[in-house]
mmCIF file of C-alpha atoms and ligand atoms in Angstrom:
data_model
loop_
_atom_site.group_PDB
_atom_site.id
_atom_site.type_symbol
_atom_site.label_atom_id
_atom_site.label_comp_id
_atom_site.label_asym_id
_atom_site.label_seq_id
_atom_site.Cartn_x
_atom_site.Cartn_y
_atom_site.Cartn_z
ATOM 1 C CA MET A 3 -18.908 20.521 -10.792
ATOM 2 C CA SER A 4 -18.398 18.472 -13.607
ATOM 3 C CA GLN A 5 -15.165 17.155 -15.246
ATOM 4 C CA LEU A 6 -15.654 18.891 -18.088
ATOM 5 C CA GLN A 7 -15.358 22.291 -16.435
ATOM 6 C CA ILE A 8 -11.830 21.171 -14.650
ATOM 7 C CA PRO A 9 -9.041 22.295 -16.607
ATOM 8 C CA SER A 10 -7.175 19.171 -17.893
ATOM 9 C CA SER A 11 -4.127 20.140 -15.281
ATOM 10 C CA LEU A 12 -6.453 19.548 -12.740
ATOM 11 C CA ARG A 13 -8.399 16.324 -13.496
ATOM 12 C CA PRO A 14 -7.299 13.072 -11.744
ATOM 13 C CA PRO A 15 -4.711 10.991 -13.269
ATOM 14 C CA GLN A 16 -5.669 8.175 -15.410
ATOM 15 C CA ASP A 17 -5.203 4.580 -14.586
ATOM 16 C CA VAL A 18 -5.495 1.001 -15.830
ATOM 17 C CA ASP A 19 -7.452 -1.583 -13.428
ATOM 18 C CA THR A 20 -4.873 -4.663 -14.323
ATOM 19 C CA ASP A 21 -1.493 -4.997 -12.815
ATOM 20 C CA ASP A 22 0.119 -3.504 -15.924
ATOM 21 C CA CYS A 23 2.107 -0.138 -16.315
ATOM 22 C CA LEU A 24 0.207 2.989 -17.436
ATOM 23 C CA GLN A 25 0.539 3.746 -21.099
ATOM 24 C CA ASP A 26 0.331 7.691 -20.800
ATOM 25 C CA TYR A 27 1.735 9.126 -17.946
ATOM 26 C CA LYS A 28 1.275 13.230 -17.132
ATOM 27 C CA TYR A 29 4.186 14.473 -14.806
ATOM 28 C CA HIS A 30 3.136 16.780 -12.039
ATOM 29 C CA PHE A 31 6.215 16.539 -10.081
ATOM 30 C CA ASN A 32 9.816 17.074 -11.160
ATOM 31 C CA PRO A 33 10.924 13.909 -13.015
ATOM 32 C CA SER A 34 14.075 13.584 -11.271
ATOM 33 C CA ILE A 35 12.844 14.162 -7.820
ATOM 34 C CA LEU A 36 13.818 10.704 -6.731
ATOM 35 C CA LYS A 37 16.973 10.347 -9.000
ATOM 36 C CA ASP A 38 19.210 7.493 -8.049
ATOM 37 C CA CYS A 39 17.166 6.787 -4.774
ATOM 38 C CA VAL A 40 16.544 3.052 -4.049
ATOM 39 C CA ALA A 41 12.974 2.092 -2.554
ATOM 40 C CA PHE A 42 12.041 -1.362 -1.191
ATOM 41 C CA ILE A 43 8.424 -1.999 -1.474
ATOM 42 C CA THR A 44 6.699 -5.009 0.084
ATOM 43 C CA GLY A 45 3.596 -6.303 -1.801
ATOM 44 C CA GLY A 46 5.190 -4.415 -4.976
ATOM 45 C CA GLY A 47 4.241 -6.888 -7.445
ATOM 46 C CA SER A 48 0.308 -6.247 -7.403
ATOM 47 C CA GLY A 49 -2.135 -3.505 -6.829
ATOM 48 C CA ILE A 50 -1.253 -0.357 -5.139
ATOM 49 C CA GLY A 51 2.333 -1.464 -4.222
ATOM 50 C CA PHE A 52 2.865 -2.170 -7.964
ATOM 51 C CA ARG A 53 1.583 1.267 -8.816
ATOM 52 C CA ILE A 54 3.959 2.838 -6.381
ATOM 53 C CA ALA A 55 7.082 1.066 -7.748
ATOM 54 C CA GLU A 56 6.023 2.353 -11.408
ATOM 55 C CA ILE A 57 5.519 6.024 -10.156
ATOM 56 C CA PHE A 58 8.621 6.056 -8.178
ATOM 57 C CA MET A 59 10.637 4.416 -10.821
ATOM 58 C CA ARG A 60 9.149 7.208 -13.639
ATOM 59 C CA HIS A 61 10.707 9.596 -11.107
ATOM 60 C CA GLY A 62 14.420 8.436 -11.108
ATOM 61 C CA CYS A 63 14.103 5.556 -8.574
ATOM 62 C CA HIS A 64 15.246 2.428 -8.462
ATOM 63 C CA THR A 65 13.048 -0.194 -6.640
ATOM 64 C CA ILE A 66 13.221 -3.528 -4.927
ATOM 65 C CA ILE A 67 9.652 -5.361 -4.796
ATOM 66 C CA ALA A 68 9.215 -8.317 -2.541
ATOM 67 C CA SER A 69 6.554 -10.681 -1.467
ATOM 68 C CA ARG A 70 5.692 -14.161 -1.336
ATOM 69 C CA ASN A 71 4.994 -15.191 -5.005
ATOM 70 C CA PHE A 72 8.452 -14.811 -6.642
ATOM 71 C CA GLN A 73 6.842 -15.407 -10.108
ATOM 72 C CA ARG A 74 4.353 -12.407 -9.420
ATOM 73 C CA VAL A 75 7.110 -10.074 -8.385
ATOM 74 C CA SER A 76 9.663 -11.370 -11.388
ATOM 75 C CA GLU A 77 6.747 -10.716 -13.918
ATOM 76 C CA ALA A 78 6.035 -7.416 -12.368
ATOM 77 C CA ALA A 79 9.593 -6.327 -12.376
ATOM 78 C CA LYS A 80 9.805 -6.919 -15.980
ATOM 79 C CA LYS A 81 6.988 -4.755 -16.704
ATOM 80 C CA LEU A 82 8.291 -1.969 -14.765
ATOM 81 C CA VAL A 83 11.854 -2.017 -16.102
ATOM 82 C CA ALA A 84 10.474 -1.968 -19.566
ATOM 83 C CA ALA A 85 8.081 0.996 -18.836
ATOM 84 C CA THR A 86 10.579 3.102 -17.144
ATOM 85 C CA GLY A 87 14.132 1.991 -17.933
ATOM 86 C CA GLN A 88 15.038 2.146 -14.235
ATOM 87 C CA ARG A 89 16.224 -1.288 -12.162
ATOM 88 C CA CYS A 90 13.856 -3.561 -10.348
ATOM 89 C CA LEU A 91 15.025 -6.171 -8.044
ATOM 90 C CA PRO A 92 12.328 -8.909 -7.668
ATOM 91 C CA LEU A 93 12.554 -10.897 -4.239
ATOM 92 C CA SER A 94 10.698 -13.464 -2.410
ATOM 93 C CA LEU A 95 9.929 -12.972 1.074
ATOM 94 C CA ASP A 96 7.239 -13.209 4.144
ATOM 95 C CA VAL A 97 7.058 -10.280 5.911
ATOM 96 C CA ARG A 98 6.105 -12.503 8.912
ATOM 97 C CA GLN A 99 9.461 -14.187 8.838
ATOM 98 C CA PRO A 100 12.536 -11.957 10.082
ATOM 99 C CA PRO A 101 15.151 -14.111 8.660
ATOM 100 C CA ALA A 102 13.675 -14.133 5.131
ATOM 101 C CA ILE A 103 13.588 -9.934 5.364
ATOM 102 C CA MET A 104 17.090 -9.804 6.424
ATOM 103 C CA ALA A 105 18.172 -12.361 3.464
ATOM 104 C CA ALA A 106 16.368 -10.146 1.117
ATOM 105 C CA VAL A 107 17.570 -6.991 2.299
ATOM 106 C CA ASP A 108 21.531 -8.236 2.254
ATOM 107 C CA GLU A 109 20.485 -9.300 -1.464
ATOM 108 C CA ALA A 110 19.218 -5.967 -2.359
ATOM 109 C CA LEU A 111 22.030 -4.279 -0.733
ATOM 110 C CA ARG A 112 24.669 -6.149 -2.709
ATOM 111 C CA GLU A 113 22.759 -5.101 -5.901
ATOM 112 C CA PHE A 114 22.275 -1.564 -5.041
ATOM 113 C CA GLU A 115 24.486 -0.616 -1.840
ATOM 114 C CA ARG A 116 22.003 1.372 -0.348
ATOM 115 C CA ILE A 117 18.242 1.476 0.472
ATOM 116 C CA ASP A 118 16.610 4.970 1.027
ATOM 117 C CA ILE A 119 13.326 4.405 1.295
ATOM 118 C CA LEU A 120 10.653 1.504 2.740
ATOM 119 C CA ILE A 121 7.093 1.291 1.730
ATOM 120 C CA ASN A 122 5.308 -1.252 3.953
ATOM 121 C CA ASN A 123 2.452 -2.016 1.584
ATOM 122 C CA ALA A 124 1.987 -6.000 2.204
ATOM 123 C CA ALA A 125 -1.173 -6.708 3.800
ATOM 124 C CA GLY A 126 -3.910 -9.591 4.141
ATOM 125 C CA ASN A 127 -7.523 -8.739 4.183
ATOM 126 C CA PHE A 128 -11.000 -10.658 3.562
ATOM 127 C CA LEU A 129 -14.517 -9.839 4.956
ATOM 128 C CA CYS A 130 -15.603 -11.622 7.934
ATOM 129 C CA PRO A 131 -17.915 -10.897 11.028
ATOM 130 C CA ALA A 132 -15.632 -10.863 14.342
ATOM 131 C CA SER A 133 -17.809 -13.745 15.918
ATOM 132 C CA ALA A 134 -17.144 -15.892 12.865
ATOM 133 C CA LEU A 135 -13.024 -15.305 12.808
ATOM 134 C CA SER A 136 -11.283 -17.883 13.832
ATOM 135 C CA PHE A 137 -8.185 -17.149 16.266
ATOM 136 C CA ASN A 138 -5.681 -18.000 13.734
ATOM 137 C CA ALA A 139 -7.335 -15.960 10.907
ATOM 138 C CA TYR A 140 -6.843 -12.748 13.421
ATOM 139 C CA LYS A 141 -3.554 -13.411 14.248
ATOM 140 C CA THR A 142 -2.827 -14.223 10.387
ATOM 141 C CA VAL A 143 -4.026 -10.686 9.536
ATOM 142 C CA ILE A 144 -2.171 -9.026 12.701
ATOM 143 C CA ASP A 145 1.175 -10.821 11.857
ATOM 144 C CA ILE A 146 0.968 -9.632 8.233
ATOM 145 C CA ASP A 147 -0.037 -6.210 8.524
ATOM 146 C CA THR A 148 1.103 -5.095 11.939
ATOM 147 C CA LEU A 149 3.946 -7.448 12.660
ATOM 148 C CA GLY A 150 5.171 -7.546 9.152
ATOM 149 C CA THR A 151 5.579 -3.850 9.086
ATOM 150 C CA PHE A 152 7.486 -3.786 12.532
ATOM 151 C CA ASN A 153 9.737 -6.538 11.236
ATOM 152 C CA THR A 154 10.773 -5.014 7.840
ATOM 153 C CA SER A 155 10.854 -1.373 9.427
ATOM 154 C CA LYS A 156 13.356 -2.927 12.056
ATOM 155 C CA VAL A 157 15.446 -4.738 9.532
ATOM 156 C CA LEU A 158 15.821 -1.752 7.398
ATOM 157 C CA PHE A 159 16.788 0.739 10.095
ATOM 158 C CA GLU A 160 19.261 -1.474 11.513
ATOM 159 C CA LYS A 161 21.067 -2.448 8.035
ATOM 160 C CA CYS A 162 20.497 0.827 6.493
ATOM 161 C CA PHE A 163 18.815 3.617 7.894
ATOM 162 C CA ARG A 164 20.512 4.030 11.203
ATOM 163 C CA ASP A 165 23.516 4.849 9.144
ATOM 164 C CA HIS A 166 22.303 7.522 6.766
ATOM 165 C CA GLY A 167 18.650 8.095 7.394
ATOM 166 C CA GLY A 168 15.793 7.221 5.365
ATOM 167 C CA VAL A 169 12.047 7.391 4.936
ATOM 168 C CA ILE A 170 9.509 5.016 5.675
ATOM 169 C CA VAL A 171 5.694 4.927 4.413
ATOM 170 C CA ASN A 172 3.296 2.563 5.921
ATOM 171 C CA ILE A 173 0.129 1.768 4.077
ATOM 172 C CA THR A 174 -2.578 1.816 6.441
ATOM 173 C CA ALA A 175 -6.573 2.192 6.221
ATOM 174 C CA THR A 176 -9.560 4.335 7.696
ATOM 175 C CA LEU A 177 -11.422 1.261 8.495
ATOM 176 C CA GLY A 178 -10.886 1.584 12.295
ATOM 177 C CA TYR A 179 -11.423 5.495 12.431
ATOM 178 C CA ARG A 180 -15.020 4.818 12.994
ATOM 179 C CA GLY A 181 -15.248 1.216 13.128
ATOM 180 C CA ARG A 182 -16.424 -0.869 10.128
ATOM 181 C CA ALA A 183 -18.793 -3.937 9.818
ATOM 182 C CA LEU A 184 -16.775 -7.443 9.133
ATOM 183 C CA GLN A 185 -13.385 -5.468 9.249
ATOM 184 C CA MET A 186 -12.155 -5.740 12.929
ATOM 185 C CA HIS A 187 -9.226 -7.491 12.235
ATOM 186 C CA ALA A 188 -7.689 -5.287 9.528
ATOM 187 C CA GLY A 189 -9.057 -2.077 11.234
ATOM 188 C CA THR A 190 -7.152 -3.035 14.324
ATOM 189 C CA ALA A 191 -4.373 -4.249 12.494
ATOM 190 C CA LYS A 192 -3.809 -1.130 10.742
ATOM 191 C CA ALA A 193 -4.503 1.179 13.777
ATOM 192 C CA ALA A 194 -1.816 -0.354 15.710
ATOM 193 C CA VAL A 195 0.443 0.634 12.405
ATOM 194 C CA ASP A 196 -0.781 3.891 12.687
ATOM 195 C CA THR A 197 0.394 4.246 16.215
ATOM 196 C CA MET A 198 3.867 2.523 15.227
ATOM 197 C CA THR A 199 4.176 5.317 12.730
ATOM 198 C CA LYS A 200 3.997 7.764 15.772
ATOM 199 C CA HIS A 201 6.394 5.823 18.073
ATOM 200 C CA LEU A 202 8.963 5.261 15.337
ATOM 201 C CA ALA A 203 8.855 8.721 14.354
ATOM 202 C CA VAL A 204 9.573 9.868 18.048
ATOM 203 C CA GLU A 205 12.478 7.230 18.109
ATOM 204 C CA TRP A 206 14.023 7.505 14.744
ATOM 205 C CA GLY A 207 13.639 10.906 14.165
ATOM 206 C CA PRO A 208 17.250 11.855 15.520
ATOM 207 C CA SER A 209 18.524 9.231 13.265
ATOM 208 C CA ASN A 210 17.034 11.336 10.338
ATOM 209 C CA VAL A 211 14.357 8.708 9.359
ATOM 210 C CA ARG A 212 10.985 10.430 8.665
ATOM 211 C CA ILE A 213 7.881 7.844 9.135
ATOM 212 C CA ASN A 214 4.376 8.448 7.750
ATOM 213 C CA SER A 215 1.332 6.640 7.169
ATOM 214 C CA LEU A 216 -0.847 6.439 4.225
ATOM 215 C CA ALA A 217 -4.515 5.471 4.490
ATOM 216 C CA PRO A 218 -5.913 5.068 1.151
ATOM 217 C CA GLY A 219 -10.033 4.818 0.561
ATOM 218 C CA PRO A 220 -11.602 2.686 -1.674
ATOM 219 C CA ILE A 221 -9.256 2.132 -4.512
ATOM 220 C CA SER A 222 -10.238 0.582 -8.034
ATOM 221 C CA GLY A 223 -8.216 -1.944 -9.612
ATOM 222 C CA THR A 224 -7.228 -3.730 -6.714
ATOM 223 C CA GLU A 225 -7.838 -6.885 -4.752
ATOM 224 C CA GLY A 226 -8.744 -4.862 -1.769
ATOM 225 C CA PHE A 227 -11.232 -3.017 -3.616
ATOM 226 C CA ARG A 228 -12.612 -6.499 -4.993
ATOM 227 C CA ARG A 229 -12.488 -8.404 -1.736
ATOM 228 C CA LEU A 230 -14.241 -5.409 -0.001
ATOM 229 C CA GLY A 231 -17.228 -5.611 -2.541
ATOM 230 C CA GLY A 232 -15.976 -2.437 -4.307
ATOM 231 C CA LEU A 233 -17.418 -3.247 -7.594
ATOM 232 C CA GLU A 234 -21.060 -4.085 -6.418
ATOM 233 C CA ALA A 235 -20.674 -0.944 -4.316
ATOM 234 C CA GLU A 236 -19.724 1.100 -7.302
ATOM 235 C CA GLU A 237 -22.703 -0.391 -9.227
ATOM 236 C CA ALA A 238 -25.033 0.224 -6.313
ATOM 237 C CA ALA A 239 -24.182 3.883 -6.136
ATOM 238 C CA HIS A 240 -22.787 3.611 -2.786
ATOM 239 C CA PHE A 241 -20.178 6.141 -4.040
ATOM 240 C CA SER A 242 -22.582 8.738 -3.947
ATOM 241 C CA THR A 243 -22.012 9.210 -0.149
ATOM 242 C CA VAL A 244 -18.536 9.819 -0.740
ATOM 243 C CA PRO A 245 -17.499 13.503 -0.821
ATOM 244 C CA LEU A 246 -15.566 13.005 -4.119
ATOM 245 C CA GLN A 247 -18.470 10.923 -5.516
ATOM 246 C CA ARG A 248 -16.132 7.962 -6.966
ATOM 247 C CA ALA A 249 -13.422 5.438 -5.744
ATOM 248 C CA GLY A 250 -9.699 6.378 -6.159
ATOM 249 C CA ASN A 251 -7.407 5.152 -8.411
ATOM 250 C CA LYS A 252 -3.877 3.328 -7.797
ATOM 251 C CA THR A 253 -1.865 6.485 -9.376
ATOM 252 C CA GLU A 254 -3.799 8.932 -6.809
ATOM 253 C CA ILE A 255 -2.171 6.444 -4.084
ATOM 254 C CA ALA A 256 1.165 6.625 -5.500
ATOM 255 C CA HIS A 257 1.510 10.227 -5.897
ATOM 256 C CA SER A 258 0.631 10.660 -2.577
ATOM 257 C CA ALA A 259 3.347 8.100 -1.407
ATOM 258 C CA LEU A 260 5.759 9.694 -3.985
ATOM 259 C CA TYR A 261 4.875 13.205 -1.973
ATOM 260 C CA LEU A 262 5.679 11.463 1.485
ATOM 261 C CA ALA A 263 9.220 10.019 0.164
ATOM 262 C CA SER A 264 10.236 12.704 -1.574
ATOM 263 C CA PRO A 265 12.113 15.935 -0.333
ATOM 264 C CA LEU A 266 8.677 17.902 -0.873
ATOM 265 C CA ALA A 267 7.757 16.434 2.675
ATOM 266 C CA SER A 268 11.047 16.773 4.245
ATOM 267 C CA TYR A 269 9.724 18.430 7.594
ATOM 268 C CA VAL A 270 6.708 15.763 7.618
ATOM 269 C CA THR A 271 6.974 12.519 10.045
ATOM 270 C CA GLY A 272 4.796 10.922 12.779
ATOM 271 C CA THR A 273 1.311 11.947 10.636
ATOM 272 C CA SER A 274 -1.380 9.948 8.602
ATOM 273 C CA LEU A 275 -2.085 11.096 5.094
ATOM 274 C CA VAL A 276 -5.524 10.034 4.266
ATOM 275 C CA VAL A 277 -6.141 9.720 0.611
ATOM 276 C CA ASP A 278 -9.721 8.651 0.336
ATOM 277 C CA GLY A 279 -12.099 11.528 -1.387
ATOM 278 C CA GLY A 280 -13.116 12.331 1.899
ATOM 279 C CA SER A 281 -14.878 8.517 2.395
ATOM 280 C CA TRP A 282 -14.221 7.906 5.708
ATOM 281 C CA LEU A 283 -15.969 11.225 7.161
ATOM 282 C CA THR A 284 -19.347 10.366 5.424
ATOM 283 C CA SER A 285 -19.536 6.645 4.122
ATOM 284 C CA ALA A 286 -21.998 4.445 5.850
ATOM 285 C CA ASN A 287 -21.595 0.900 6.993
ATOM 286 C CA HIS A 288 -24.055 -0.617 4.377
ATOM 287 C CA PHE A 289 -24.804 -3.897 6.448
ATOM 288 C CA SER A 290 -26.709 -5.816 4.387
ATOM 289 C CA ALA A 291 -24.565 -5.352 1.234
ATOM 290 C CA ILE A 292 -21.579 -6.135 3.361
ATOM 291 C CA PHE A 293 -22.960 -8.955 4.483
ATOM 292 C CA ASP A 294 -24.307 -10.279 1.296
ATOM 293 C CA GLN A 295 -21.008 -10.032 -0.091
ATOM 294 C CA TRP A 296 -19.372 -12.225 2.755
ATOM 295 C CA ALA A 297 -22.050 -14.841 2.379
ATOM 296 C CA THR A 298 -21.609 -14.988 -1.146
ATOM 297 C CA GLU A 299 -17.791 -15.580 -0.645
ATOM 298 C CA VAL A 300 -18.450 -18.282 1.795
ATOM 299 C CA LYS A 301 -20.675 -20.018 -0.489
ATOM 300 C CA LYS A 302 -18.280 -19.637 -3.327
ATOM 301 C CA ASP A 303 -15.600 -21.400 -0.791
ATOM 302 C CA GLU A 304 -18.016 -24.255 0.062
HETATM 303 C C1 HXC Y 401 -12.295 -15.952 7.236
HETATM 304 C C2 HXC Y 401 -10.140 -16.732 6.611
HETATM 305 C C3 HXC Y 401 -10.421 -16.170 5.371
HETATM 306 C C4 HXC Y 401 -11.660 -15.826 4.946
HETATM 307 C C5 HXC Y 401 -8.376 -17.010 5.670
HETATM 308 N N1 HXC Y 401 -8.816 -17.124 6.873
HETATM 309 N N2 HXC Y 401 -9.365 -16.551 4.620
HETATM 310 N N3 HXC Y 401 -11.108 -16.691 7.766
HETATM 311 N N4 HXC Y 401 -12.797 -15.627 6.027
HETATM 312 N N5 HXC Y 401 -11.948 -15.284 3.729
HETATM 313 C C6 HXC Y 401 -8.560 -17.802 7.780
HETATM 314 C C7 HXC Y 401 -8.025 -19.391 7.689
HETATM 315 O O1 HXC Y 401 -9.169 -20.154 7.782
HETATM 316 C C8 HXC Y 401 -6.998 -19.682 8.288
HETATM 317 O O2 HXC Y 401 -7.378 -19.858 10.094
HETATM 318 C C9 HXC Y 401 -6.351 -18.130 8.601
HETATM 319 O O3 HXC Y 401 -7.226 -17.342 8.158
HETATM 320 C C10 HXC Y 401 -4.981 -18.047 7.804
HETATM 321 O O4 HXC Y 401 -5.395 -18.551 6.537
HETATM 322 P P1 HXC Y 401 -4.164 -18.993 5.190
HETATM 323 O O5 HXC Y 401 -4.805 -19.198 4.125
HETATM 324 O O6 HXC Y 401 -3.475 -20.352 5.809
HETATM 325 O O7 HXC Y 401 -3.284 -17.844 5.550
HETATM 326 P P2 HXC Y 401 -2.280 -17.305 4.450
HETATM 327 O O8 HXC Y 401 -1.868 -18.504 3.347
HETATM 328 O O9 HXC Y 401 -1.024 -16.646 5.498
HETATM 329 O O10 HXC Y 401 -3.224 -16.157 3.680
HETATM 330 C C11 HXC Y 401 -3.156 -14.676 4.155
HETATM 331 C C12 HXC Y 401 -4.618 -14.281 3.833
HETATM 332 C C13 HXC Y 401 -4.824 -14.536 2.442
HETATM 333 C C14 HXC Y 401 -4.814 -12.850 4.505
HETATM 334 C C15 HXC Y 401 -5.616 -15.165 4.317
HETATM 335 O O11 HXC Y 401 -6.021 -13.873 2.097
HETATM 336 C C16 HXC Y 401 -3.730 -13.489 1.767
HETATM 337 O O12 HXC Y 401 -2.542 -14.033 1.287
HETATM 338 N N6 HXC Y 401 -4.185 -12.389 1.388
HETATM 339 C C17 HXC Y 401 -2.869 -11.528 0.564
HETATM 340 C C18 HXC Y 401 -3.852 -10.521 -0.434
HETATM 341 C C19 HXC Y 401 -4.845 -9.710 0.032
HETATM 342 O O13 HXC Y 401 -5.681 -9.859 1.187
HETATM 343 N N7 HXC Y 401 -5.017 -8.546 -0.233
HETATM 344 C C20 HXC Y 401 -5.852 -7.507 0.034
HETATM 345 C C21 HXC Y 401 -5.301 -6.386 0.847
HETATM 346 S S1 HXC Y 401 -6.343 -5.148 0.803
HETATM 347 P P3 HXC Y 401 -7.816 -21.453 10.456
HETATM 348 O O14 HXC Y 401 -8.285 -21.026 11.994
HETATM 349 O O15 HXC Y 401 -8.570 -22.032 9.404
HETATM 350 O O16 HXC Y 401 -6.500 -22.146 10.808
HETATM 351 C C22 HXC Y 401 -6.584 -4.539 2.204
HETATM 352 C C23 HXC Y 401 -7.612 -3.522 2.351
HETATM 353 C C24 HXC Y 401 -7.961 -2.603 3.263
HETATM 354 O O17 HXC Y 401 -6.134 -4.687 3.212
HETATM 355 C C25 HXC Y 401 -8.785 -1.526 3.367
HETATM 356 C C26 HXC Y 401 -9.785 -1.555 2.272
HETATM 357 C C27 HXC Y 401 -10.928 -0.399 2.619
HETATM 358 P P1 NAP Y 402 -2.892 -6.523 -2.982
HETATM 359 O O1 NAP Y 402 -2.717 -6.199 -4.430
HETATM 360 O O2 NAP Y 402 -3.481 -7.800 -2.500
HETATM 361 O O3 NAP Y 402 -1.596 -6.123 -2.275
HETATM 362 C C1 NAP Y 402 -0.928 -6.933 -1.264
HETATM 363 C C2 NAP Y 402 0.501 -7.441 -1.483
HETATM 364 O O4 NAP Y 402 0.810 -7.813 -0.391
HETATM 365 C C3 NAP Y 402 0.268 -8.552 -2.453
HETATM 366 O O5 NAP Y 402 1.276 -8.148 -3.499
HETATM 367 C C4 NAP Y 402 0.810 -9.658 -1.851
HETATM 368 O O6 NAP Y 402 1.849 -10.486 -2.676
HETATM 369 C C5 NAP Y 402 1.738 -9.065 -0.502
HETATM 370 N N1 NAP Y 402 1.883 -9.869 0.402
HETATM 371 C C6 NAP Y 402 0.355 -10.523 1.364
HETATM 372 N N2 NAP Y 402 1.025 -11.078 2.279
HETATM 373 C C7 NAP Y 402 2.389 -10.870 2.414
HETATM 374 C C8 NAP Y 402 3.438 -11.489 3.292
HETATM 375 N N3 NAP Y 402 3.054 -12.199 4.385
HETATM 376 N N4 NAP Y 402 4.651 -11.249 2.957
HETATM 377 C C9 NAP Y 402 4.881 -10.415 1.848
HETATM 378 N N5 NAP Y 402 4.131 -9.875 1.143
HETATM 379 C C10 NAP Y 402 2.701 -10.248 1.153
HETATM 380 O O7 NAP Y 402 -4.077 -5.513 -2.468
HETATM 381 P P2 NAP Y 402 -3.745 -4.066 -2.579
HETATM 382 O O8 NAP Y 402 -5.344 -3.463 -2.554
HETATM 383 O O9 NAP Y 402 -3.348 -3.239 -3.654
HETATM 384 O O10 NAP Y 402 -3.580 -3.545 -1.094
HETATM 385 C C11 NAP Y 402 -2.270 -2.964 -0.876
HETATM 386 C C12 NAP Y 402 -2.073 -2.133 0.641
HETATM 387 O O11 NAP Y 402 -3.435 -0.909 0.390
HETATM 388 C C13 NAP Y 402 -2.365 -2.988 1.607
HETATM 389 O O12 NAP Y 402 -1.667 -2.485 2.549
HETATM 390 C C14 NAP Y 402 -3.996 -2.649 1.802
HETATM 391 O O13 NAP Y 402 -4.193 -2.740 3.341
HETATM 392 C C15 NAP Y 402 -3.998 -1.271 1.516
HETATM 393 N N6 NAP Y 402 -5.320 -0.405 1.278
HETATM 394 C C16 NAP Y 402 -5.885 -0.747 0.505
HETATM 395 C C17 NAP Y 402 -7.256 -0.289 -0.361
HETATM 396 C C18 NAP Y 402 -8.194 -0.575 -1.381
HETATM 397 O O14 NAP Y 402 -8.824 0.075 -1.688
HETATM 398 N N7 NAP Y 402 -7.131 -1.575 -2.300
HETATM 399 C C19 NAP Y 402 -7.938 0.526 0.925
HETATM 400 C C20 NAP Y 402 -7.066 0.661 1.944
HETATM 401 C C21 NAP Y 402 -6.017 0.332 2.392
HETATM 402 P P3 NAP Y 402 1.774 -12.277 -2.430
HETATM 403 O O15 NAP Y 402 0.772 -12.679 -2.785
HETATM 404 O O16 NAP Y 402 3.127 -12.360 -3.454
HETATM 405 O O17 NAP Y 402 2.718 -12.232 -1.042
#
């Protein structure tokens, strides 16, 4: 069915490829659905995390956006406040360092008094064959993605959620569902997070904490998309094998995160929501294209 035949109310939302706020935004959810909530978003200064922060703020939420690069989160916070009128506190932290997370959460609590939602979005990834991966390269991705998710979840649970409940959304990936070339490090790191989601949902459910994974497919306008050769793939029409025939956009991921964080998902915990246009079911491992992309990156670094 061509886009022209779809009523405008059912068309995918618009997006912009840069880390800027949307110029036009059409509401689908109740604009007050997260009114007066506070969300802590790791990696909220760029890409998917930035758009999640924006969409949450457009729905009444205040945010804390935290990552290593303070300048990046500071500039992002200014844009988010200007576009939404909500409060946004930028903080510097490395999710691999629990004391830094504790200090950041303490500062956030001084500013907002409570935190209701945690989005574990920070991650590191690059293309690399398993045989070329150094021991430290693999450890680095596991440290950021898997341990970083646990570290931040544990700090938020102990400092906030144990007392009054909360919601955690872990941003994962479908890489490990079937095995993906040059992605063993990220695939295993995210698979561990999906399993963590289930364990924590079981243990923390009685404390009224809901935890779910959200697994995006290829999402345009992101660092992940660029690093994994998304633009070239788009030009080479690799998306013709995706059931929905296109890459997704950041607003589509943010809307799914909003659903999971909101009372609309009040009985949803311990599960994974895949938001990939059906991609993982059908997409092939384009070995030569993926190896070419990697070889080009390696040459650039030499
Ligand atoms: C092979 C690499 C590498 C690369 C780094 N390393 N880049 N190995 N190929 N391209 C190795 C280094 O040589 C080093 O090992 C080890 O990894 C640590 O590197 P550092 O640069 O010291 O690490 P650090 O400064 O902590 O940076 C982490 C990082 C970096 C992951 C390497 O790229 C980063 O900060 N990324 C954040 C942004 C990002 O990745 N965004 C995309 C997320 S998208 P040695 O042995 O030399 O010490 C995503 C998509 C998922 O996750 C699914 C998509 C479908
Ligand atoms: P991105 O913009 O690079 O987002 C990653 C963010 O994490 C950055 O803001 C980065 O900021 C932060 N970060 C990285 N390491 C950190 C650390 N050690 N401590 C704290 N913050 C750290 O990439 P993205 O593509 O939007 O990815 C966002 C999420 O979506 C990731 O979890 C990724 O795995 C997932 N995902 C993306 C795609 C896609 O197509 N893009 C597909 C599947 C899954 P600093 O550099 O300032 O620290």
